[in-house]
Amino acid sequence: MQKRKIFGILVVIFGLIMVGGSLGYQGPYRAMAPISMSLLVVIGLLMIFWDKIKSWMSK
């Protein structure tokens, strides 16, 4: 496995933990916390599947 994929898996796991923790946030920006933390999950998934996305975009 490439280093990018391993790091992507770690980022996804960390992002899921952060999303789960931010779901209980009761501050003024209640909806913004899980949305912003889910960006970590999206970035991790992009890191994992970058080769497939890159080949798909070049077609």
PDB file of N, CA, C and O in Angstrom:
ATOM      1  N   MET A   1       0.826  -1.178   0.000  1.00  0.00           N
ATOM      2  CA  MET A   1       0.000   0.000   0.000  1.00  0.00           C
ATOM      3  C   MET A   1       0.874   1.246   0.000  1.00  0.00           C
ATOM      4  O   MET A   1       1.918   1.282   0.622  1.00  0.00           O
ATOM      5  N   GLN A   2       0.407   2.243  -0.657  1.00  0.00           N
ATOM      6  CA  GLN A   2       1.170   3.481  -0.710  1.00  0.00           C
ATOM      7  C   GLN A   2       0.966   4.278   0.572  1.00  0.00           C
ATOM      8  O   GLN A   2      -0.018   4.110   1.288  1.00  0.00           O
ATOM      9  N   LYS A   3       1.907   5.162   0.849  1.00  0.00           N
ATOM     10  CA  LYS A   3       1.825   5.967   2.065  1.00  0.00           C
ATOM     11  C   LYS A   3       0.601   6.860   2.052  1.00  0.00           C
ATOM     12  O   LYS A   3      -0.006   7.116   3.086  1.00  0.00           O
ATOM     13  N   ARG A   4       0.228   7.353   0.871  1.00  0.00           N
ATOM     14  CA  ARG A   4      -0.933   8.232   0.777  1.00  0.00           C
ATOM     15  C   ARG A   4      -2.206   7.502   1.179  1.00  0.00           C
ATOM     16  O   ARG A   4      -3.068   8.053   1.860  1.00  0.00           O
ATOM     17  N   LYS A   5      -2.335   6.245   0.786  1.00  0.00           N
ATOM     18  CA  LYS A   5      -3.534   5.480   1.124  1.00  0.00           C
ATOM     19  C   LYS A   5      -3.591   5.172   2.614  1.00  0.00           C
ATOM     20  O   LYS A   5      -4.652   5.250   3.235  1.00  0.00           O
ATOM     21  N   ILE A   6      -2.455   4.844   3.197  1.00  0.00           N
ATOM     22  CA  ILE A   6      -2.415   4.570   4.633  1.00  0.00           C
ATOM     23  C   ILE A   6      -2.756   5.834   5.414  1.00  0.00           C
ATOM     24  O   ILE A   6      -3.554   5.805   6.360  1.00  0.00           O
ATOM     25  N   PHE A   7      -2.170   6.959   5.010  1.00  0.00           N
ATOM     26  CA  PHE A   7      -2.475   8.230   5.676  1.00  0.00           C
ATOM     27  C   PHE A   7      -3.936   8.611   5.461  1.00  0.00           C
ATOM     28  O   PHE A   7      -4.578   9.151   6.360  1.00  0.00           O
ATOM     29  N   GLY A   8      -4.481   8.309   4.290  1.00  0.00           N
ATOM     30  CA  GLY A   8      -5.892   8.576   4.017  1.00  0.00           C
ATOM     31  C   GLY A   8      -6.805   7.780   4.919  1.00  0.00           C
ATOM     32  O   GLY A   8      -7.826   8.285   5.400  1.00  0.00           O
ATOM     33  N   ILE A   9      -6.454   6.517   5.173  1.00  0.00           N
ATOM     34  CA  ILE A   9      -7.252   5.685   6.082  1.00  0.00           C
ATOM     35  C   ILE A   9      -7.217   6.261   7.496  1.00  0.00           C
ATOM     36  O   ILE A   9      -8.249   6.320   8.173  1.00  0.00           O
ATOM     37  N   LEU A  10      -6.050   6.716   7.927  1.00  0.00           N
ATOM     38  CA  LEU A  10      -5.943   7.318   9.259  1.00  0.00           C
ATOM     39  C   LEU A  10      -6.760   8.605   9.353  1.00  0.00           C
ATOM     40  O   LEU A  10      -7.408   8.863  10.372  1.00  0.00           O
ATOM     41  N   VAL A  11      -6.754   9.407   8.284  1.00  0.00           N
ATOM     42  CA  VAL A  11      -7.521  10.651   8.283  1.00  0.00           C
ATOM     43  C   VAL A  11      -9.018  10.352   8.319  1.00  0.00           C
ATOM     44  O   VAL A  11      -9.780  11.035   9.019  1.00  0.00           O
ATOM     45  N   VAL A  12      -9.457   9.315   7.599  1.00  0.00           N
ATOM     46  CA  VAL A  12     -10.873   8.948   7.609  1.00  0.00           C
ATOM     47  C   VAL A  12     -11.297   8.483   9.003  1.00  0.00           C
ATOM     48  O   VAL A  12     -12.347   8.895   9.509  1.00  0.00           O
ATOM     49  N   ILE A  13     -10.490   7.663   9.635  1.00  0.00           N
ATOM     50  CA  ILE A  13     -10.818   7.183  10.984  1.00  0.00           C
ATOM     51  C   ILE A  13     -10.875   8.356  11.963  1.00  0.00           C
ATOM     52  O   ILE A  13     -11.811   8.479  12.754  1.00  0.00           O
ATOM     53  N   PHE A  14      -9.884   9.237  11.895  1.00  0.00           N
ATOM     54  CA  PHE A  14      -9.868  10.414  12.758  1.00  0.00           C
ATOM     55  C   PHE A  14     -11.077  11.306  12.477  1.00  0.00           C
ATOM     56  O   PHE A  14     -11.714  11.825  13.400  1.00  0.00           O
ATOM     57  N   GLY A  15     -11.419  11.469  11.203  1.00  0.00           N
ATOM     58  CA  GLY A  15     -12.568  12.291  10.835  1.00  0.00           C
ATOM     59  C   GLY A  15     -13.877  11.723  11.347  1.00  0.00           C
ATOM     60  O   GLY A  15     -14.749  12.466  11.809  1.00  0.00           O
ATOM     61  N   LEU A  16     -14.020  10.404  11.277  1.00  0.00           N
ATOM     62  CA  LEU A  16     -15.250   9.780  11.790  1.00  0.00           C
ATOM     63  C   LEU A  16     -15.375   9.954  13.300  1.00  0.00           C
ATOM     64  O   LEU A  16     -16.471  10.185  13.813  1.00  0.00           O
ATOM     65  N   ILE A  17     -14.253   9.862  14.000  1.00  0.00           N
ATOM     66  CA  ILE A  17     -14.268  10.087  15.445  1.00  0.00           C
ATOM     67  C   ILE A  17     -14.656  11.532  15.742  1.00  0.00           C
ATOM     68  O   ILE A  17     -15.468  11.805  16.639  1.00  0.00           O
ATOM     69  N   MET A  18     -14.111  12.463  14.971  1.00  0.00           N
ATOM     70  CA  MET A  18     -14.420  13.876  15.189  1.00  0.00           C
ATOM     71  C   MET A  18     -15.874  14.193  14.845  1.00  0.00           C
ATOM     72  O   MET A  18     -16.513  14.998  15.519  1.00  0.00           O
ATOM     73  N   VAL A  19     -16.410  13.569  13.797  1.00  0.00           N
ATOM     74  CA  VAL A  19     -17.822  13.781  13.455  1.00  0.00           C
ATOM     75  C   VAL A  19     -18.705  13.248  14.568  1.00  0.00           C
ATOM     76  O   VAL A  19     -19.674  13.895  14.976  1.00  0.00           O
ATOM     77  N   GLY A  20     -18.385  12.072  15.071  1.00  0.00           N
ATOM     78  CA  GLY A  20     -19.166  11.505  16.167  1.00  0.00           C
ATOM     79  C   GLY A  20     -19.131  12.379  17.408  1.00  0.00           C
ATOM     80  O   GLY A  20     -20.141  12.559  18.094  1.00  0.00           O
ATOM     81  N   GLY A  21     -17.983  12.938  17.700  1.00  0.00           N
ATOM     82  CA  GLY A  21     -17.870  13.809  18.866  1.00  0.00           C
ATOM     83  C   GLY A  21     -18.565  15.143  18.672  1.00  0.00           C
ATOM     84  O   GLY A  21     -19.116  15.713  19.602  1.00  0.00           O
ATOM     85  N   SER A  22     -18.554  15.648  17.451  1.00  0.00           N
ATOM     86  CA  SER A  22     -19.157  16.961  17.213  1.00  0.00           C
ATOM     87  C   SER A  22     -20.672  16.891  17.069  1.00  0.00           C
ATOM     88  O   SER A  22     -21.331  17.926  17.052  1.00  0.00           O
ATOM     89  N   LEU A  23     -21.226  15.698  16.974  1.00  0.00           N
ATOM     90  CA  LEU A  23     -22.684  15.591  16.895  1.00  0.00           C
ATOM     91  C   LEU A  23     -23.358  16.021  18.193  1.00  0.00           C
ATOM     92  O   LEU A  23     -24.504  16.436  18.196  1.00  0.00           O
ATOM     93  N   GLY A  24     -22.641  15.931  19.281  1.00  0.00           N
ATOM     94  CA  GLY A  24     -23.199  16.339  20.565  1.00  0.00           C
ATOM     95  C   GLY A  24     -22.975  17.799  20.892  1.00  0.00           C
ATOM     96  O   GLY A  24     -23.338  18.256  21.967  1.00  0.00           O
ATOM     97  N   TYR A  25     -22.393  18.554  19.978  1.00  0.00           N
ATOM     98  CA  TYR A  25     -22.118  19.973  20.220  1.00  0.00           C
ATOM     99  C   TYR A  25     -23.425  20.750  20.285  1.00  0.00           C
ATOM    100  O   TYR A  25     -24.287  20.609  19.425  1.00  0.00           O
ATOM    101  N   GLN A  26     -23.578  21.575  21.307  1.00  0.00           N
ATOM    102  CA  GLN A  26     -24.830  22.314  21.513  1.00  0.00           C
ATOM    103  C   GLN A  26     -24.636  23.825  21.451  1.00  0.00           C
ATOM    104  O   GLN A  26     -25.446  24.566  21.964  1.00  0.00           O
ATOM    105  N   GLY A  27     -23.571  24.275  20.814  1.00  0.00           N
ATOM    106  CA  GLY A  27     -23.300  25.708  20.734  1.00  0.00           C
ATOM    107  C   GLY A  27     -24.143  26.392  19.665  1.00  0.00           C
ATOM    108  O   GLY A  27     -25.064  25.812  19.092  1.00  0.00           O
ATOM    109  N   PRO A  28     -23.831  27.653  19.406  1.00  0.00           N
ATOM    110  CA  PRO A  28     -24.625  28.424  18.449  1.00  0.00           C
ATOM    111  C   PRO A  28     -24.501  27.920  17.010  1.00  0.00           C
ATOM    112  O   PRO A  28     -25.402  28.140  16.207  1.00  0.00           O
ATOM    113  N   TYR A  29     -23.415  27.295  16.678  1.00  0.00           N
ATOM    114  CA  TYR A  29     -23.233  26.773  15.322  1.00  0.00           C
ATOM    115  C   TYR A  29     -23.373  25.257  15.334  1.00  0.00           C
ATOM    116  O   TYR A  29     -22.480  24.531  14.927  1.00  0.00           O
ATOM    117  N   ARG A  30     -24.493  24.787  15.782  1.00  0.00           N
ATOM    118  CA  ARG A  30     -24.750  23.372  16.024  1.00  0.00           C
ATOM    119  C   ARG A  30     -24.583  22.514  14.767  1.00  0.00           C
ATOM    120  O   ARG A  30     -24.032  21.435  14.817  1.00  0.00           O
ATOM    121  N   ALA A  31     -25.063  22.990  13.623  1.00  0.00           N
ATOM    122  CA  ALA A  31     -24.994  22.195  12.397  1.00  0.00           C
ATOM    123  C   ALA A  31     -23.627  22.302  11.733  1.00  0.00           C
ATOM    124  O   ALA A  31     -23.241  21.436  10.947  1.00  0.00           O
ATOM    125  N   MET A  32     -22.894  23.351  12.031  1.00  0.00           N
ATOM    126  CA  MET A  32     -21.621  23.582  11.348  1.00  0.00           C
ATOM    127  C   MET A  32     -20.516  22.651  11.826  1.00  0.00           C
ATOM    128  O   MET A  32     -19.633  22.305  11.046  1.00  0.00           O
ATOM    129  N   ALA A  33     -20.551  22.228  13.077  1.00  0.00           N
ATOM    130  CA  ALA A  33     -19.485  21.379  13.612  1.00  0.00           C
ATOM    131  C   ALA A  33     -19.406  20.029  12.897  1.00  0.00           C
ATOM    132  O   ALA A  33     -18.329  19.656  12.416  1.00  0.00           O
ATOM    133  N   PRO A  34     -20.492  19.260  12.746  1.00  0.00           N
ATOM    134  CA  PRO A  34     -20.369  17.985  12.032  1.00  0.00           C
ATOM    135  C   PRO A  34     -20.061  18.158  10.549  1.00  0.00           C
ATOM    136  O   PRO A  34     -19.337  17.349   9.970  1.00  0.00           O
ATOM    137  N   ILE A  35     -20.571  19.233   9.953  1.00  0.00           N
ATOM    138  CA  ILE A  35     -20.295  19.462   8.532  1.00  0.00           C
ATOM    139  C   ILE A  35     -18.812  19.742   8.314  1.00  0.00           C
ATOM    140  O   ILE A  35     -18.188  19.196   7.401  1.00  0.00           O
ATOM    141  N   SER A  36     -18.233  20.578   9.154  1.00  0.00           N
ATOM    142  CA  SER A  36     -16.820  20.900   8.988  1.00  0.00           C
ATOM    143  C   SER A  36     -15.930  19.693   9.301  1.00  0.00           C
ATOM    144  O   SER A  36     -14.896  19.503   8.663  1.00  0.00           O
ATOM    145  N   MET A  37     -16.322  18.877  10.263  1.00  0.00           N
ATOM    146  CA  MET A  37     -15.531  17.689  10.569  1.00  0.00           C
ATOM    147  C   MET A  37     -15.674  16.622   9.480  1.00  0.00           C
ATOM    148  O   MET A  37     -14.763  15.835   9.256  1.00  0.00           O
ATOM    149  N   SER A  38     -16.804  16.607   8.794  1.00  0.00           N
ATOM    150  CA  SER A  38     -16.961  15.632   7.713  1.00  0.00           C
ATOM    151  C   SER A  38     -16.081  15.968   6.518  1.00  0.00           C
ATOM    152  O   SER A  38     -15.837  15.111   5.673  1.00  0.00           O
ATOM    153  N   LEU A  39     -15.575  17.198   6.451  1.00  0.00           N
ATOM    154  CA  LEU A  39     -14.612  17.528   5.404  1.00  0.00           C
ATOM    155  C   LEU A  39     -13.333  16.712   5.563  1.00  0.00           C
ATOM    156  O   LEU A  39     -12.684  16.379   4.569  1.00  0.00           O
ATOM    157  N   LEU A  40     -12.980  16.376   6.800  1.00  0.00           N
ATOM    158  CA  LEU A  40     -11.829  15.496   7.028  1.00  0.00           C
ATOM    159  C   LEU A  40     -12.067  14.124   6.399  1.00  0.00           C
ATOM    160  O   LEU A  40     -11.157  13.535   5.805  1.00  0.00           O
ATOM    161  N   VAL A  41     -13.280  13.623   6.528  1.00  0.00           N
ATOM    162  CA  VAL A  41     -13.606  12.318   5.950  1.00  0.00           C
ATOM    163  C   VAL A  41     -13.521  12.389   4.431  1.00  0.00           C
ATOM    164  O   VAL A  41     -12.973  11.491   3.790  1.00  0.00           O
ATOM    165  N   VAL A  42     -14.013  13.462   3.847  1.00  0.00           N
ATOM    166  CA  VAL A  42     -13.971  13.625   2.392  1.00  0.00           C
ATOM    167  C   VAL A  42     -12.524  13.715   1.902  1.00  0.00           C
ATOM    168  O   VAL A  42     -12.153  13.085   0.907  1.00  0.00           O
ATOM    169  N   ILE A  43     -11.703  14.461   2.608  1.00  0.00           N
ATOM    170  CA  ILE A  43     -10.292  14.584   2.221  1.00  0.00           C
ATOM    171  C   ILE A  43      -9.592  13.230   2.326  1.00  0.00           C
ATOM    172  O   ILE A  43      -8.807  12.853   1.457  1.00  0.00           O
ATOM    173  N   GLY A  44      -9.881  12.475   3.372  1.00  0.00           N
ATOM    174  CA  GLY A  44      -9.291  11.140   3.518  1.00  0.00           C
ATOM    175  C   GLY A  44      -9.721  10.202   2.403  1.00  0.00           C
ATOM    176  O   GLY A  44      -8.917   9.439   1.878  1.00  0.00           O
ATOM    177  N   LEU A  45     -10.991  10.254   2.022  1.00  0.00           N
ATOM    178  CA  LEU A  45     -11.465   9.404   0.927  1.00  0.00           C
ATOM    179  C   LEU A  45     -10.833   9.808  -0.398  1.00  0.00           C
ATOM    180  O   LEU A  45     -10.524   8.947  -1.235  1.00  0.00           O
ATOM    181  N   LEU A  46     -10.633  11.104  -0.601  1.00  0.00           N
ATOM    182  CA  LEU A  46      -9.939  11.552  -1.811  1.00  0.00           C
ATOM    183  C   LEU A  46      -8.504  11.035  -1.840  1.00  0.00           C
ATOM    184  O   LEU A  46      -7.995  10.667  -2.902  1.00  0.00           O
ATOM    185  N   MET A  47      -7.864  11.004  -0.674  1.00  0.00           N
ATOM    186  CA  MET A  47      -6.494  10.485  -0.617  1.00  0.00           C
ATOM    187  C   MET A  47      -6.454   8.994  -0.931  1.00  0.00           C
ATOM    188  O   MET A  47      -5.530   8.523  -1.594  1.00  0.00           O
ATOM    189  N   ILE A  48      -7.439   8.253  -0.472  1.00  0.00           N
ATOM    190  CA  ILE A  48      -7.463   6.808  -0.697  1.00  0.00           C
ATOM    191  C   ILE A  48      -7.730   6.493  -2.163  1.00  0.00           C
ATOM    192  O   ILE A  48      -7.059   5.663  -2.773  1.00  0.00           O
ATOM    193  N   PHE A  49      -8.711   7.157  -2.752  1.00  0.00           N
ATOM    194  CA  PHE A  49      -9.142   6.829  -4.110  1.00  0.00           C
ATOM    195  C   PHE A  49      -8.604   7.800  -5.153  1.00  0.00           C
ATOM    196  O   PHE A  49      -9.195   7.946  -6.222  1.00  0.00           O
ATOM    197  N   TRP A  50      -7.481   8.472  -4.890  1.00  0.00           N
ATOM    198  CA  TRP A  50      -6.974   9.476  -5.796  1.00  0.00           C
ATOM    199  C   TRP A  50      -6.611   8.901  -7.163  1.00  0.00           C
ATOM    200  O   TRP A  50      -6.855   9.536  -8.196  1.00  0.00           O
ATOM    201  N   ASP A  51      -6.043   7.705  -7.210  1.00  0.00           N
ATOM    202  CA  ASP A  51      -5.650   7.112  -8.490  1.00  0.00           C
ATOM    203  C   ASP A  51      -6.872   6.857  -9.375  1.00  0.00           C
ATOM    204  O   ASP A  51      -6.833   7.135 -10.582  1.00  0.00           O
ATOM    205  N   LYS A  52      -7.941   6.373  -8.794  1.00  0.00           N
ATOM    206  CA  LYS A  52      -9.158   6.125  -9.572  1.00  0.00           C
ATOM    207  C   LYS A  52      -9.794   7.427 -10.023  1.00  0.00           C
ATOM    208  O   LYS A  52     -10.277   7.524 -11.154  1.00  0.00           O
ATOM    209  N   ILE A  53      -9.794   8.432  -9.174  1.00  0.00           N
ATOM    210  CA  ILE A  53     -10.378   9.723  -9.527  1.00  0.00           C
ATOM    211  C   ILE A  53      -9.563  10.378 -10.626  1.00  0.00           C
ATOM    212  O   ILE A  53     -10.102  10.938 -11.590  1.00  0.00           O
ATOM    213  N   LYS A  54      -8.258  10.280 -10.517  1.00  0.00           N
ATOM    214  CA  LYS A  54      -7.371  10.875 -11.504  1.00  0.00           C
ATOM    215  C   LYS A  54      -7.549  10.225 -12.869  1.00  0.00           C
ATOM    216  O   LYS A  54      -7.603  10.923 -13.895  1.00  0.00           O
ATOM    217  N   SER A  55      -7.662   8.896 -12.911  1.00  0.00           N
ATOM    218  CA  SER A  55      -7.874   8.215 -14.188  1.00  0.00           C
ATOM    219  C   SER A  55      -9.260   8.497 -14.753  1.00  0.00           C
ATOM    220  O   SER A  55      -9.440   8.582 -15.964  1.00  0.00           O
ATOM    221  N   TRP A  56     -10.261   8.674 -13.868  1.00  0.00           N
ATOM    222  CA  TRP A  56     -11.617   8.981 -14.313  1.00  0.00           C
ATOM    223  C   TRP A  56     -11.692  10.371 -14.917  1.00  0.00           C
ATOM    224  O   TRP A  56     -12.373  10.600 -15.908  1.00  0.00           O
ATOM    225  N   MET A  57     -10.957  11.325 -14.340  1.00  0.00           N
ATOM    226  CA  MET A  57     -10.981  12.710 -14.825  1.00  0.00           C
ATOM    227  C   MET A  57     -10.214  12.866 -16.128  1.00  0.00           C
ATOM    228  O   MET A  57     -10.506  13.772 -16.906  1.00  0.00           O
ATOM    229  N   SER A  58      -9.256  12.012 -16.387  1.00  0.00           N
ATOM    230  CA  SER A  58      -8.471  12.141 -17.614  1.00  0.00           C
ATOM    231  C   SER A  58      -9.163  11.555 -18.834  1.00  0.00           C
ATOM    232  O   SER A  58      -8.706  11.744 -19.947  1.00  0.00           O
ATOM    233  N   LYS A  59     -10.278  10.862 -18.621  1.00  0.00           N
ATOM    234  CA  LYS A  59     -11.001  10.278 -19.764  1.00  0.00           C
ATOM    235  C   LYS A  59     -11.794  11.317 -20.501  1.00  0.00           C
ATOM    236  O   LYS A  59     -12.217  12.291 -20.084  1.00  0.00           O
TER     237      LYS A  59
END
